[in-house]
Amino acid sequence: MSFCYINGFYKNNIDAQISVEDRGFNFSDGVYEVMGFRNGKLLNFDKHMYRLCKSLINLQISKPFSNPNSYKIIIYHLLKLNDVNDGFLYLQITRGTAKRNHLFPSNIKPNIVIFTFSKGSLDKIKRGVNVGLTKDQRWMRCDIKSISLLANVLDKQKGHERGFFEVWQIRKNLITEGTTSNAFIVNKKSHIYTHPKNNFILGGVTRDCVVEIALKNGLKVIEKAFNINDIKNCNEAFLTSTTLGIVPVTKIDNIIINKKAIGLITKTLMKKLEDFLNKQIHE
Ligand code: PDD
């Protein structure tokens, strides 16, 4: 039996109810975060809260709580109820419940849902994955972590059906990001390239950690979009997300990367990210 938090109550997942007039349900009018926890400790909590607040402000959705510690108290109670120490949580805030109308009322109360989930083993994935390429057909505010994910869902599914683990999206000949992750390559000079944080990508929390870790370890990071030609000439490639950490990319479309071996920089960053996350357990 799994518990979730819904609008002030802890309920069995199957007993939790939301109105048919929830604006998330009707209009995808909401935002979300996916956060990891290890040894019962939330990872990168402040970074996730910062992005959540930014998403809410951008969409003019009211904050359910003014103090980020309220989320912490709720989440830690939920982990206890579910008797889980390692895993992930999904936190969704929608604008609220109102008579269906594209215009939203000003005094609407947001709906908030939090539930926990676990992931299967990542062992196979961590040995390298293949990535497809597709046209980026999303809107111009990919920086908002909106629950409106239809373009991502359809392209991930299409990629999956073609045998790809992930799909990197292309806007104006430049790789923006994956459907559920950020995209990186390492060139022949060992410079790490990833798309700059702007309205064309979701500024991933893991992306930020990796950039920070790479810089701290004396690696050069260039936050500039790369193209297919750069991919053809790169030494290494990898992708990042909260649920996957760093995953080596060994094939992009029909381009084999580093003879399908995990590159040294990718390997180093994978290890350093694990250390960075594990350190938070004891903070
Ligand atoms: N997805 N870009 C997109 C489009 C994403 O959906 C995600 C994460 C990321 C990586 O962000 P972060 O490092 O903060 O997880 C980048 C989550 C995990 C999801 O939707 O399940």
PDB file of C-alpha atoms and ligand atoms in Angstrom:
ATOM      1  CA  MET A   1       0.000   0.000   0.000  1.00  0.00           C
ATOM      2  CA  SER A   2       1.416   3.387  -0.966  1.00  0.00           C
ATOM      3  CA  PHE A   3       0.487   6.734   0.523  1.00  0.00           C
ATOM      4  CA  CYS A   4       0.440  10.102  -1.166  1.00  0.00           C
ATOM      5  CA  TYR A   5      -0.063  13.641   0.078  1.00  0.00           C
ATOM      6  CA  ILE A   6      -3.022  15.438  -1.449  1.00  0.00           C
ATOM      7  CA  ASN A   7      -4.209  18.929  -0.447  1.00  0.00           C
ATOM      8  CA  GLY A   8      -3.463  18.603   3.269  1.00  0.00           C
ATOM      9  CA  PHE A   9      -4.189  14.882   3.687  1.00  0.00           C
ATOM     10  CA  TYR A  10      -2.187  11.656   3.521  1.00  0.00           C
ATOM     11  CA  LYS A  11      -4.200   9.059   1.591  1.00  0.00           C
ATOM     12  CA  ASN A  12      -3.756   5.681   0.006  1.00  0.00           C
ATOM     13  CA  ASN A  13      -2.867   6.351  -3.626  1.00  0.00           C
ATOM     14  CA  ILE A  14      -6.026   4.565  -4.774  1.00  0.00           C
ATOM     15  CA  ASP A  15      -8.241   6.624  -2.433  1.00  0.00           C
ATOM     16  CA  ALA A  16      -6.822  10.030  -3.413  1.00  0.00           C
ATOM     17  CA  GLN A  17      -9.303  12.124  -5.343  1.00  0.00           C
ATOM     18  CA  ILE A  18      -9.026  15.234  -7.459  1.00  0.00           C
ATOM     19  CA  SER A  19     -11.893  17.118  -9.085  1.00  0.00           C
ATOM     20  CA  VAL A  20     -12.704  16.546 -12.765  1.00  0.00           C
ATOM     21  CA  GLU A  21     -12.468  20.344 -12.933  1.00  0.00           C
ATOM     22  CA  ASP A  22      -8.851  20.416 -11.756  1.00  0.00           C
ATOM     23  CA  ARG A  23      -7.127  22.714 -14.250  1.00  0.00           C
ATOM     24  CA  GLY A  24      -4.177  20.355 -14.487  1.00  0.00           C
ATOM     25  CA  PHE A  25      -6.583  17.653 -15.616  1.00  0.00           C
ATOM     26  CA  ASN A  26      -8.417  19.951 -18.050  1.00  0.00           C
ATOM     27  CA  PHE A  27      -5.629  22.227 -19.374  1.00  0.00           C
ATOM     28  CA  SER A  28      -2.255  20.785 -18.230  1.00  0.00           C
ATOM     29  CA  ASP A  29      -2.257  23.964 -16.153  1.00  0.00           C
ATOM     30  CA  GLY A  30       0.350  23.038 -13.586  1.00  0.00           C
ATOM     31  CA  VAL A  31       3.975  22.396 -12.729  1.00  0.00           C
ATOM     32  CA  TYR A  32       5.943  19.523 -11.225  1.00  0.00           C
ATOM     33  CA  GLU A  33       9.249  18.390  -9.773  1.00  0.00           C
ATOM     34  CA  VAL A  34      10.881  14.970  -9.560  1.00  0.00           C
ATOM     35  CA  MET A  35      13.258  14.725  -6.618  1.00  0.00           C
ATOM     36  CA  GLY A  36      15.509  11.918  -5.410  1.00  0.00           C
ATOM     37  CA  PHE A  37      16.127  10.703  -1.855  1.00  0.00           C
ATOM     38  CA  ARG A  38      18.823   8.403  -0.460  1.00  0.00           C
ATOM     39  CA  ASN A  39      19.134   6.951   3.036  1.00  0.00           C
ATOM     40  CA  GLY A  40      15.946   8.871   3.821  1.00  0.00           C
ATOM     41  CA  LYS A  41      17.549  12.189   2.866  1.00  0.00           C
ATOM     42  CA  LEU A  42      16.256  14.496   0.133  1.00  0.00           C
ATOM     43  CA  LEU A  43      18.814  15.289  -2.582  1.00  0.00           C
ATOM     44  CA  ASN A  44      19.305  18.745  -4.087  1.00  0.00           C
ATOM     45  CA  PHE A  45      16.221  19.962  -2.207  1.00  0.00           C
ATOM     46  CA  ASP A  46      17.045  23.702  -2.426  1.00  0.00           C
ATOM     47  CA  LYS A  47      17.735  23.525  -6.172  1.00  0.00           C
ATOM     48  CA  HIS A  48      14.415  21.752  -6.812  1.00  0.00           C
ATOM     49  CA  MET A  49      12.545  24.268  -4.625  1.00  0.00           C
ATOM     50  CA  TYR A  50      14.153  27.194  -6.441  1.00  0.00           C
ATOM     51  CA  ARG A  51      13.071  25.812  -9.832  1.00  0.00           C
ATOM     52  CA  LEU A  52       9.578  24.979  -8.527  1.00  0.00           C
ATOM     53  CA  CYS A  53       9.100  28.556  -7.271  1.00  0.00           C
ATOM     54  CA  LYS A  54      10.300  29.947 -10.605  1.00  0.00           C
ATOM     55  CA  SER A  55       7.878  27.698 -12.526  1.00  0.00           C
ATOM     56  CA  LEU A  56       4.988  28.792 -10.274  1.00  0.00           C
ATOM     57  CA  ILE A  57       5.833  32.481 -10.638  1.00  0.00           C
ATOM     58  CA  ASN A  58       6.148  32.156 -14.433  1.00  0.00           C
ATOM     59  CA  LEU A  59       2.663  30.643 -14.660  1.00  0.00           C
ATOM     60  CA  GLN A  60       1.143  32.934 -11.987  1.00  0.00           C
ATOM     61  CA  ILE A  61       0.132  29.923  -9.904  1.00  0.00           C
ATOM     62  CA  SER A  62      -0.084  30.628  -6.145  1.00  0.00           C
ATOM     63  CA  LYS A  63       2.362  28.891  -3.854  1.00  0.00           C
ATOM     64  CA  PRO A  64       0.605  26.315  -1.648  1.00  0.00           C
ATOM     65  CA  PHE A  65       3.149  27.128   1.121  1.00  0.00           C
ATOM     66  CA  SER A  66       5.240  30.219   1.606  1.00  0.00           C
ATOM     67  CA  ASN A  67       7.961  28.357   3.511  1.00  0.00           C
ATOM     68  CA  PRO A  68       9.920  25.628   1.631  1.00  0.00           C
ATOM     69  CA  ASN A  69      10.280  23.816   4.962  1.00  0.00           C
ATOM     70  CA  SER A  70       6.563  22.957   4.807  1.00  0.00           C
ATOM     71  CA  TYR A  71       7.327  20.771   1.763  1.00  0.00           C
ATOM     72  CA  LYS A  72      10.187  19.156   3.680  1.00  0.00           C
ATOM     73  CA  ILE A  73       7.993  18.294   6.669  1.00  0.00           C
ATOM     74  CA  ILE A  74       5.306  16.782   4.428  1.00  0.00           C
ATOM     75  CA  ILE A  75       7.787  14.816   2.313  1.00  0.00           C
ATOM     76  CA  TYR A  76       9.683  13.363   5.292  1.00  0.00           C
ATOM     77  CA  HIS A  77       6.375  12.278   6.832  1.00  0.00           C
ATOM     78  CA  LEU A  78       5.404  10.662   3.521  1.00  0.00           C
ATOM     79  CA  LEU A  79       8.701   8.756   3.363  1.00  0.00           C
ATOM     80  CA  LYS A  80       7.990   7.442   6.870  1.00  0.00           C
ATOM     81  CA  LEU A  81       4.425   6.414   5.976  1.00  0.00           C
ATOM     82  CA  ASN A  82       5.675   4.611   2.868  1.00  0.00           C
ATOM     83  CA  ASP A  83       8.646   3.148   4.734  1.00  0.00           C
ATOM     84  CA  VAL A  84      11.042   4.122   1.941  1.00  0.00           C
ATOM     85  CA  ASN A  85      14.605   5.399   2.230  1.00  0.00           C
ATOM     86  CA  ASP A  86      15.777   5.343  -1.373  1.00  0.00           C
ATOM     87  CA  GLY A  87      13.792   6.424  -4.400  1.00  0.00           C
ATOM     88  CA  PHE A  88      12.083   9.377  -5.996  1.00  0.00           C
ATOM     89  CA  LEU A  89       9.074  11.563  -5.453  1.00  0.00           C
ATOM     90  CA  TYR A  90       6.749  13.310  -7.835  1.00  0.00           C
ATOM     91  CA  LEU A  91       5.364  16.654  -6.687  1.00  0.00           C
ATOM     92  CA  GLN A  92       2.674  18.341  -8.763  1.00  0.00           C
ATOM     93  CA  ILE A  93       0.977  21.671  -8.231  1.00  0.00           C
ATOM     94  CA  THR A  94      -1.871  22.706 -10.505  1.00  0.00           C
ATOM     95  CA  ARG A  95      -3.564  26.076 -10.625  1.00  0.00           C
ATOM     96  CA  GLY A  96      -6.555  24.575  -8.824  1.00  0.00           C
ATOM     97  CA  THR A  97     -10.161  23.619  -9.356  1.00  0.00           C
ATOM     98  CA  ALA A  98     -12.556  25.933 -11.217  1.00  0.00           C
ATOM     99  CA  LYS A  99     -15.411  25.807 -13.710  1.00  0.00           C
ATOM    100  CA  ARG A 100     -13.799  24.970 -17.051  1.00  0.00           C
ATOM    101  CA  ASN A 101     -12.800  28.242 -18.692  1.00  0.00           C
ATOM    102  CA  HIS A 102      -9.494  29.122 -20.346  1.00  0.00           C
ATOM    103  CA  LEU A 103      -9.452  32.320 -18.282  1.00  0.00           C
ATOM    104  CA  PHE A 104      -8.446  31.590 -14.729  1.00  0.00           C
ATOM    105  CA  PRO A 105     -10.007  33.097 -11.598  1.00  0.00           C
ATOM    106  CA  SER A 106      -7.640  35.245  -9.549  1.00  0.00           C
ATOM    107  CA  ASN A 107      -8.462  33.764  -6.141  1.00  0.00           C
ATOM    108  CA  ILE A 108      -8.101  30.094  -7.079  1.00  0.00           C
ATOM    109  CA  LYS A 109      -6.454  27.702  -4.572  1.00  0.00           C
ATOM    110  CA  PRO A 110      -3.759  25.403  -6.012  1.00  0.00           C
ATOM    111  CA  ASN A 111      -4.032  21.609  -5.846  1.00  0.00           C
ATOM    112  CA  ILE A 112      -0.932  19.798  -4.627  1.00  0.00           C
ATOM    113  CA  VAL A 113      -0.120  16.112  -4.901  1.00  0.00           C
ATOM    114  CA  ILE A 114       3.052  14.301  -3.806  1.00  0.00           C
ATOM    115  CA  PHE A 115       3.764  10.594  -4.251  1.00  0.00           C
ATOM    116  CA  THR A 116       6.856   8.408  -4.063  1.00  0.00           C
ATOM    117  CA  PHE A 117       8.097   5.872  -6.617  1.00  0.00           C
ATOM    118  CA  SER A 118      11.081   3.632  -7.203  1.00  0.00           C
ATOM    119  CA  LYS A 119      13.129   2.832 -10.310  1.00  0.00           C
ATOM    120  CA  GLY A 120      14.455  -0.506 -11.436  1.00  0.00           C
ATOM    121  CA  SER A 121      18.161  -1.244 -11.752  1.00  0.00           C
ATOM    122  CA  LEU A 122      20.175   1.199 -13.869  1.00  0.00           C
ATOM    123  CA  ASP A 123      23.130  -1.207 -14.291  1.00  0.00           C
ATOM    124  CA  LYS A 124      22.529  -1.937 -17.987  1.00  0.00           C
ATOM    125  CA  ILE A 125      21.753   1.696 -18.848  1.00  0.00           C
ATOM    126  CA  LYS A 126      24.957   2.874 -17.127  1.00  0.00           C
ATOM    127  CA  ARG A 127      26.980   0.881 -19.671  1.00  0.00           C
ATOM    128  CA  GLY A 128      25.784   3.196 -22.434  1.00  0.00           C
ATOM    129  CA  VAL A 129      22.607   3.924 -24.381  1.00  0.00           C
ATOM    130  CA  ASN A 130      21.669   4.918 -27.905  1.00  0.00           C
ATOM    131  CA  VAL A 131      19.884   8.158 -28.649  1.00  0.00           C
ATOM    132  CA  GLY A 132      17.756   9.146 -31.635  1.00  0.00           C
ATOM    133  CA  LEU A 133      17.341  12.612 -33.129  1.00  0.00           C
ATOM    134  CA  THR A 134      14.103  14.437 -33.817  1.00  0.00           C
ATOM    135  CA  LYS A 135      12.733  17.910 -34.541  1.00  0.00           C
ATOM    136  CA  ASP A 136      12.012  19.871 -31.351  1.00  0.00           C
ATOM    137  CA  GLN A 137       8.279  20.523 -31.623  1.00  0.00           C
ATOM    138  CA  ARG A 138       7.798  21.991 -28.155  1.00  0.00           C
ATOM    139  CA  TRP A 139       6.707  25.490 -27.192  1.00  0.00           C
ATOM    140  CA  MET A 140       9.059  28.407 -26.450  1.00  0.00           C
ATOM    141  CA  ARG A 141       8.992  28.090 -22.645  1.00  0.00           C
ATOM    142  CA  CYS A 142      10.753  24.764 -22.091  1.00  0.00           C
ATOM    143  CA  ASP A 143      12.429  26.360 -19.038  1.00  0.00           C
ATOM    144  CA  ILE A 144       9.142  26.043 -17.119  1.00  0.00           C
ATOM    145  CA  LYS A 145       8.737  22.567 -15.621  1.00  0.00           C
ATOM    146  CA  SER A 146       5.169  22.363 -16.836  1.00  0.00           C
ATOM    147  CA  ILE A 147       3.082  19.171 -16.641  1.00  0.00           C
ATOM    148  CA  SER A 148       2.201  19.780 -20.300  1.00  0.00           C
ATOM    149  CA  LEU A 149       4.563  17.169 -21.789  1.00  0.00           C
ATOM    150  CA  LEU A 150       2.764  15.923 -24.892  1.00  0.00           C
ATOM    151  CA  ALA A 151       5.583  16.690 -27.375  1.00  0.00           C
ATOM    152  CA  ASN A 152       8.099  14.985 -25.044  1.00  0.00           C
ATOM    153  CA  VAL A 153       5.803  11.988 -24.542  1.00  0.00           C
ATOM    154  CA  LEU A 154       5.164  11.481 -28.269  1.00  0.00           C
ATOM    155  CA  ASP A 155       8.813  11.841 -29.283  1.00  0.00           C
ATOM    156  CA  LYS A 156      10.073   9.587 -26.482  1.00  0.00           C
ATOM    157  CA  GLN A 157       7.502   6.962 -27.497  1.00  0.00           C
ATOM    158  CA  LYS A 158       8.387   7.232 -31.207  1.00  0.00           C
ATOM    159  CA  GLY A 159      12.074   6.887 -30.305  1.00  0.00           C
ATOM    160  CA  HIS A 160      11.364   3.887 -28.102  1.00  0.00           C
ATOM    161  CA  GLU A 161       9.486   2.199 -30.939  1.00  0.00           C
ATOM    162  CA  ARG A 162      12.566   2.742 -33.146  1.00  0.00           C
ATOM    163  CA  GLY A 163      14.798   1.162 -30.496  1.00  0.00           C
ATOM    164  CA  PHE A 164      16.206   4.326 -28.909  1.00  0.00           C
ATOM    165  CA  PHE A 165      16.555   4.820 -25.171  1.00  0.00           C
ATOM    166  CA  GLU A 166      16.209   8.608 -25.469  1.00  0.00           C
ATOM    167  CA  VAL A 167      15.710  11.158 -28.231  1.00  0.00           C
ATOM    168  CA  TRP A 168      17.625  14.432 -28.537  1.00  0.00           C
ATOM    169  CA  GLN A 169      15.559  17.277 -29.968  1.00  0.00           C
ATOM    170  CA  ILE A 170      16.809  19.686 -32.628  1.00  0.00           C
ATOM    171  CA  ARG A 171      15.734  23.311 -33.019  1.00  0.00           C
ATOM    172  CA  LYS A 172      17.277  25.331 -35.872  1.00  0.00           C
ATOM    173  CA  ASN A 173      19.981  22.673 -36.418  1.00  0.00           C
ATOM    174  CA  LEU A 174      21.027  22.775 -32.750  1.00  0.00           C
ATOM    175  CA  ILE A 175      20.502  20.052 -30.157  1.00  0.00           C
ATOM    176  CA  THR A 176      18.398  21.457 -27.343  1.00  0.00           C
ATOM    177  CA  GLU A 177      17.973  18.506 -24.939  1.00  0.00           C
ATOM    178  CA  GLY A 178      16.444  15.046 -24.576  1.00  0.00           C
ATOM    179  CA  THR A 179      12.740  14.438 -24.053  1.00  0.00           C
ATOM    180  CA  THR A 180      13.374  13.693 -20.361  1.00  0.00           C
ATOM    181  CA  SER A 181      17.027  14.642 -19.873  1.00  0.00           C
ATOM    182  CA  ASN A 182      19.762  17.172 -20.713  1.00  0.00           C
ATOM    183  CA  ALA A 183      22.324  16.518 -23.452  1.00  0.00           C
ATOM    184  CA  PHE A 184      26.136  16.815 -23.280  1.00  0.00           C
ATOM    185  CA  ILE A 185      29.076  16.073 -25.577  1.00  0.00           C
ATOM    186  CA  VAL A 186      32.837  16.224 -24.964  1.00  0.00           C
ATOM    187  CA  ASN A 187      34.933  17.388 -27.921  1.00  0.00           C
ATOM    188  CA  LYS A 188      38.446  16.357 -28.953  1.00  0.00           C
ATOM    189  CA  LYS A 189      39.967  19.057 -26.708  1.00  0.00           C
ATOM    190  CA  SER A 190      38.079  17.547 -23.726  1.00  0.00           C
ATOM    191  CA  HIS A 191      35.768  20.587 -23.586  1.00  0.00           C
ATOM    192  CA  ILE A 192      32.280  19.760 -22.351  1.00  0.00           C
ATOM    193  CA  TYR A 193      29.420  21.261 -24.350  1.00  0.00           C
ATOM    194  CA  THR A 194      25.786  21.595 -23.304  1.00  0.00           C
ATOM    195  CA  HIS A 195      22.949  23.917 -24.363  1.00  0.00           C
ATOM    196  CA  PRO A 196      22.846  27.183 -22.376  1.00  0.00           C
ATOM    197  CA  LYS A 197      20.091  27.613 -19.834  1.00  0.00           C
ATOM    198  CA  ASN A 198      17.392  29.577 -21.630  1.00  0.00           C
ATOM    199  CA  ASN A 199      13.772  29.163 -22.730  1.00  0.00           C
ATOM    200  CA  PHE A 200      14.647  26.304 -25.127  1.00  0.00           C
ATOM    201  CA  ILE A 201      15.619  23.785 -22.439  1.00  0.00           C
ATOM    202  CA  LEU A 202      14.639  22.757 -18.962  1.00  0.00           C
ATOM    203  CA  GLY A 203      17.475  23.836 -16.695  1.00  0.00           C
ATOM    204  CA  GLY A 204      18.071  20.422 -15.175  1.00  0.00           C
ATOM    205  CA  VAL A 205      19.104  20.183 -11.540  1.00  0.00           C
ATOM    206  CA  THR A 206      21.465  17.328 -12.482  1.00  0.00           C
ATOM    207  CA  ARG A 207      22.793  19.414 -15.390  1.00  0.00           C
ATOM    208  CA  ASP A 208      23.658  22.199 -12.936  1.00  0.00           C
ATOM    209  CA  CYS A 209      25.351  19.763 -10.546  1.00  0.00           C
ATOM    210  CA  VAL A 210      27.405  18.257 -13.391  1.00  0.00           C
ATOM    211  CA  VAL A 211      28.494  21.698 -14.650  1.00  0.00           C
ATOM    212  CA  GLU A 212      29.456  22.687 -11.081  1.00  0.00           C
ATOM    213  CA  ILE A 213      31.362  19.413 -10.498  1.00  0.00           C
ATOM    214  CA  ALA A 214      33.171  19.602 -13.855  1.00  0.00           C
ATOM    215  CA  LEU A 215      34.317  23.186 -13.222  1.00  0.00           C
ATOM    216  CA  LYS A 216      35.451  22.301  -9.691  1.00  0.00           C
ATOM    217  CA  ASN A 217      37.575  19.512 -11.166  1.00  0.00           C
ATOM    218  CA  GLY A 218      39.316  21.802 -13.609  1.00  0.00           C
ATOM    219  CA  LEU A 219      37.349  20.719 -16.682  1.00  0.00           C
ATOM    220  CA  LYS A 220      36.260  23.260 -19.246  1.00  0.00           C
ATOM    221  CA  VAL A 221      32.496  23.600 -19.703  1.00  0.00           C
ATOM    222  CA  ILE A 222      31.108  25.556 -22.625  1.00  0.00           C
ATOM    223  CA  GLU A 223      27.389  26.293 -22.309  1.00  0.00           C
ATOM    224  CA  LYS A 224      26.791  26.606 -26.030  1.00  0.00           C
ATOM    225  CA  ALA A 225      24.451  24.586 -28.231  1.00  0.00           C
ATOM    226  CA  PHE A 226      26.049  21.935 -30.446  1.00  0.00           C
ATOM    227  CA  ASN A 227      24.949  20.471 -33.787  1.00  0.00           C
ATOM    228  CA  ILE A 228      25.118  17.120 -35.601  1.00  0.00           C
ATOM    229  CA  ASN A 229      28.545  17.966 -37.007  1.00  0.00           C
ATOM    230  CA  ASP A 230      29.842  18.495 -33.452  1.00  0.00           C
ATOM    231  CA  ILE A 231      28.378  15.092 -32.551  1.00  0.00           C
ATOM    232  CA  LYS A 232      30.189  13.462 -35.483  1.00  0.00           C
ATOM    233  CA  ASN A 233      33.457  14.944 -34.198  1.00  0.00           C
ATOM    234  CA  CYS A 234      32.958  14.399 -30.468  1.00  0.00           C
ATOM    235  CA  ASN A 235      34.875  12.030 -28.196  1.00  0.00           C
ATOM    236  CA  GLU A 236      32.166  11.392 -25.640  1.00  0.00           C
ATOM    237  CA  ALA A 237      28.478  12.037 -25.050  1.00  0.00           C
ATOM    238  CA  PHE A 238      26.184  11.651 -22.072  1.00  0.00           C
ATOM    239  CA  LEU A 239      22.789  12.655 -20.749  1.00  0.00           C
ATOM    240  CA  THR A 240      21.626  13.715 -17.272  1.00  0.00           C
ATOM    241  CA  SER A 241      18.472  13.643 -15.176  1.00  0.00           C
ATOM    242  CA  THR A 242      17.416  13.225 -11.558  1.00  0.00           C
ATOM    243  CA  THR A 243      16.141   9.683 -12.085  1.00  0.00           C
ATOM    244  CA  LEU A 244      19.158   8.546 -14.159  1.00  0.00           C
ATOM    245  CA  GLY A 245      22.085  10.640 -12.933  1.00  0.00           C
ATOM    246  CA  ILE A 246      24.695  10.600 -15.721  1.00  0.00           C
ATOM    247  CA  VAL A 247      24.175   8.039 -18.505  1.00  0.00           C
ATOM    248  CA  PRO A 248      26.856   7.509 -21.165  1.00  0.00           C
ATOM    249  CA  VAL A 249      25.607   7.838 -24.747  1.00  0.00           C
ATOM    250  CA  THR A 250      27.426   5.463 -27.079  1.00  0.00           C
ATOM    251  CA  LYS A 251      25.403   5.926 -30.276  1.00  0.00           C
ATOM    252  CA  ILE A 252      23.513   8.958 -31.599  1.00  0.00           C
ATOM    253  CA  ASP A 253      21.279   8.206 -34.574  1.00  0.00           C
ATOM    254  CA  ASN A 254      23.752   6.148 -36.661  1.00  0.00           C
ATOM    255  CA  ILE A 255      26.889   7.798 -35.251  1.00  0.00           C
ATOM    256  CA  ILE A 256      28.986   5.552 -32.979  1.00  0.00           C
ATOM    257  CA  ILE A 257      30.640   7.479 -30.129  1.00  0.00           C
ATOM    258  CA  ASN A 258      34.095   6.493 -28.814  1.00  0.00           C
ATOM    259  CA  LYS A 259      33.831   2.995 -30.291  1.00  0.00           C
ATOM    260  CA  LYS A 260      30.903   2.490 -27.872  1.00  0.00           C
ATOM    261  CA  ALA A 261      33.215   2.694 -24.853  1.00  0.00           C
ATOM    262  CA  ILE A 262      32.473   5.011 -21.908  1.00  0.00           C
ATOM    263  CA  GLY A 263      34.877   7.956 -22.138  1.00  0.00           C
ATOM    264  CA  LEU A 264      37.216   8.986 -19.332  1.00  0.00           C
ATOM    265  CA  ILE A 265      35.509  12.338 -18.658  1.00  0.00           C
ATOM    266  CA  THR A 266      32.067  10.722 -18.554  1.00  0.00           C
ATOM    267  CA  LYS A 267      33.367   8.031 -16.203  1.00  0.00           C
ATOM    268  CA  THR A 268      35.008  10.625 -13.937  1.00  0.00           C
ATOM    269  CA  LEU A 269      31.867  12.773 -13.816  1.00  0.00           C
ATOM    270  CA  MET A 270      29.680   9.727 -13.084  1.00  0.00           C
ATOM    271  CA  LYS A 271      31.841   8.912 -10.057  1.00  0.00           C
ATOM    272  CA  LYS A 272      32.048  12.548  -8.878  1.00  0.00           C
ATOM    273  CA  LEU A 273      28.264  13.018  -9.168  1.00  0.00           C
ATOM    274  CA  GLU A 274      27.691   9.928  -7.013  1.00  0.00           C
ATOM    275  CA  ASP A 275      30.135  11.337  -4.409  1.00  0.00           C
ATOM    276  CA  PHE A 276      28.384  14.728  -4.585  1.00  0.00           C
ATOM    277  CA  LEU A 277      24.954  13.140  -3.975  1.00  0.00           C
ATOM    278  CA  ASN A 278      26.160  10.737  -1.278  1.00  0.00           C
ATOM    279  CA  LYS A 279      27.785  13.633   0.583  1.00  0.00           C
ATOM    280  CA  GLN A 280      24.324  15.193   0.985  1.00  0.00           C
ATOM    281  CA  ILE A 281      23.161  12.172   2.992  1.00  0.00           C
ATOM    282  CA  HIS A 282      25.401  13.256   5.872  1.00  0.00           C
ATOM    283  CA  GLU A 283      24.755  17.014   5.710  1.00  0.00           C
TER     284      GLU A 283
HETATM  285  N1  PDD B   1      12.662  14.915 -16.304  1.00  0.00           N
HETATM  286  N2  PDD B   1      14.936  18.051 -19.607  1.00  0.00           N
HETATM  287  C1  PDD B   1      13.694  17.551 -19.579  1.00  0.00           C
HETATM  288  C2  PDD B   1      12.800  17.848 -20.731  1.00  0.00           C
HETATM  289  C3  PDD B   1      13.253  16.777 -18.482  1.00  0.00           C
HETATM  290  O1  PDD B   1      12.005  16.304 -18.457  1.00  0.00           O
HETATM  291  C4  PDD B   1      14.155  16.513 -17.418  1.00  0.00           C
HETATM  292  C5  PDD B   1      13.780  15.718 -16.218  1.00  0.00           C
HETATM  293  C6  PDD B   1      15.462  17.044 -17.498  1.00  0.00           C
HETATM  294  C7  PDD B   1      16.465  16.819 -16.398  1.00  0.00           C
HETATM  295  O2  PDD B   1      16.174  17.629 -15.286  1.00  0.00           O
HETATM  296  P1  PDD B   1      16.620  17.177 -13.812  1.00  0.00           P
HETATM  297  O3  PDD B   1      18.069  16.957 -13.853  1.00  0.00           O
HETATM  298  O4  PDD B   1      16.232  18.337 -12.961  1.00  0.00           O
HETATM  299  O5  PDD B   1      15.864  15.909 -13.464  1.00  0.00           O
HETATM  300  C8  PDD B   1      15.814  17.806 -18.592  1.00  0.00           C
HETATM  301  C9  PDD B   1      12.113  14.304 -15.120  1.00  0.00           C
HETATM  302  C10 PDD B   1      13.057  13.432 -14.393  1.00  0.00           C
HETATM  303  C11 PDD B   1      10.806  13.619 -15.476  1.00  0.00           C
HETATM  304  O6  PDD B   1      10.012  14.263 -16.138  1.00  0.00           O
HETATM  305  O7  PDD B   1      10.562  12.483 -15.044  1.00  0.00           O
END
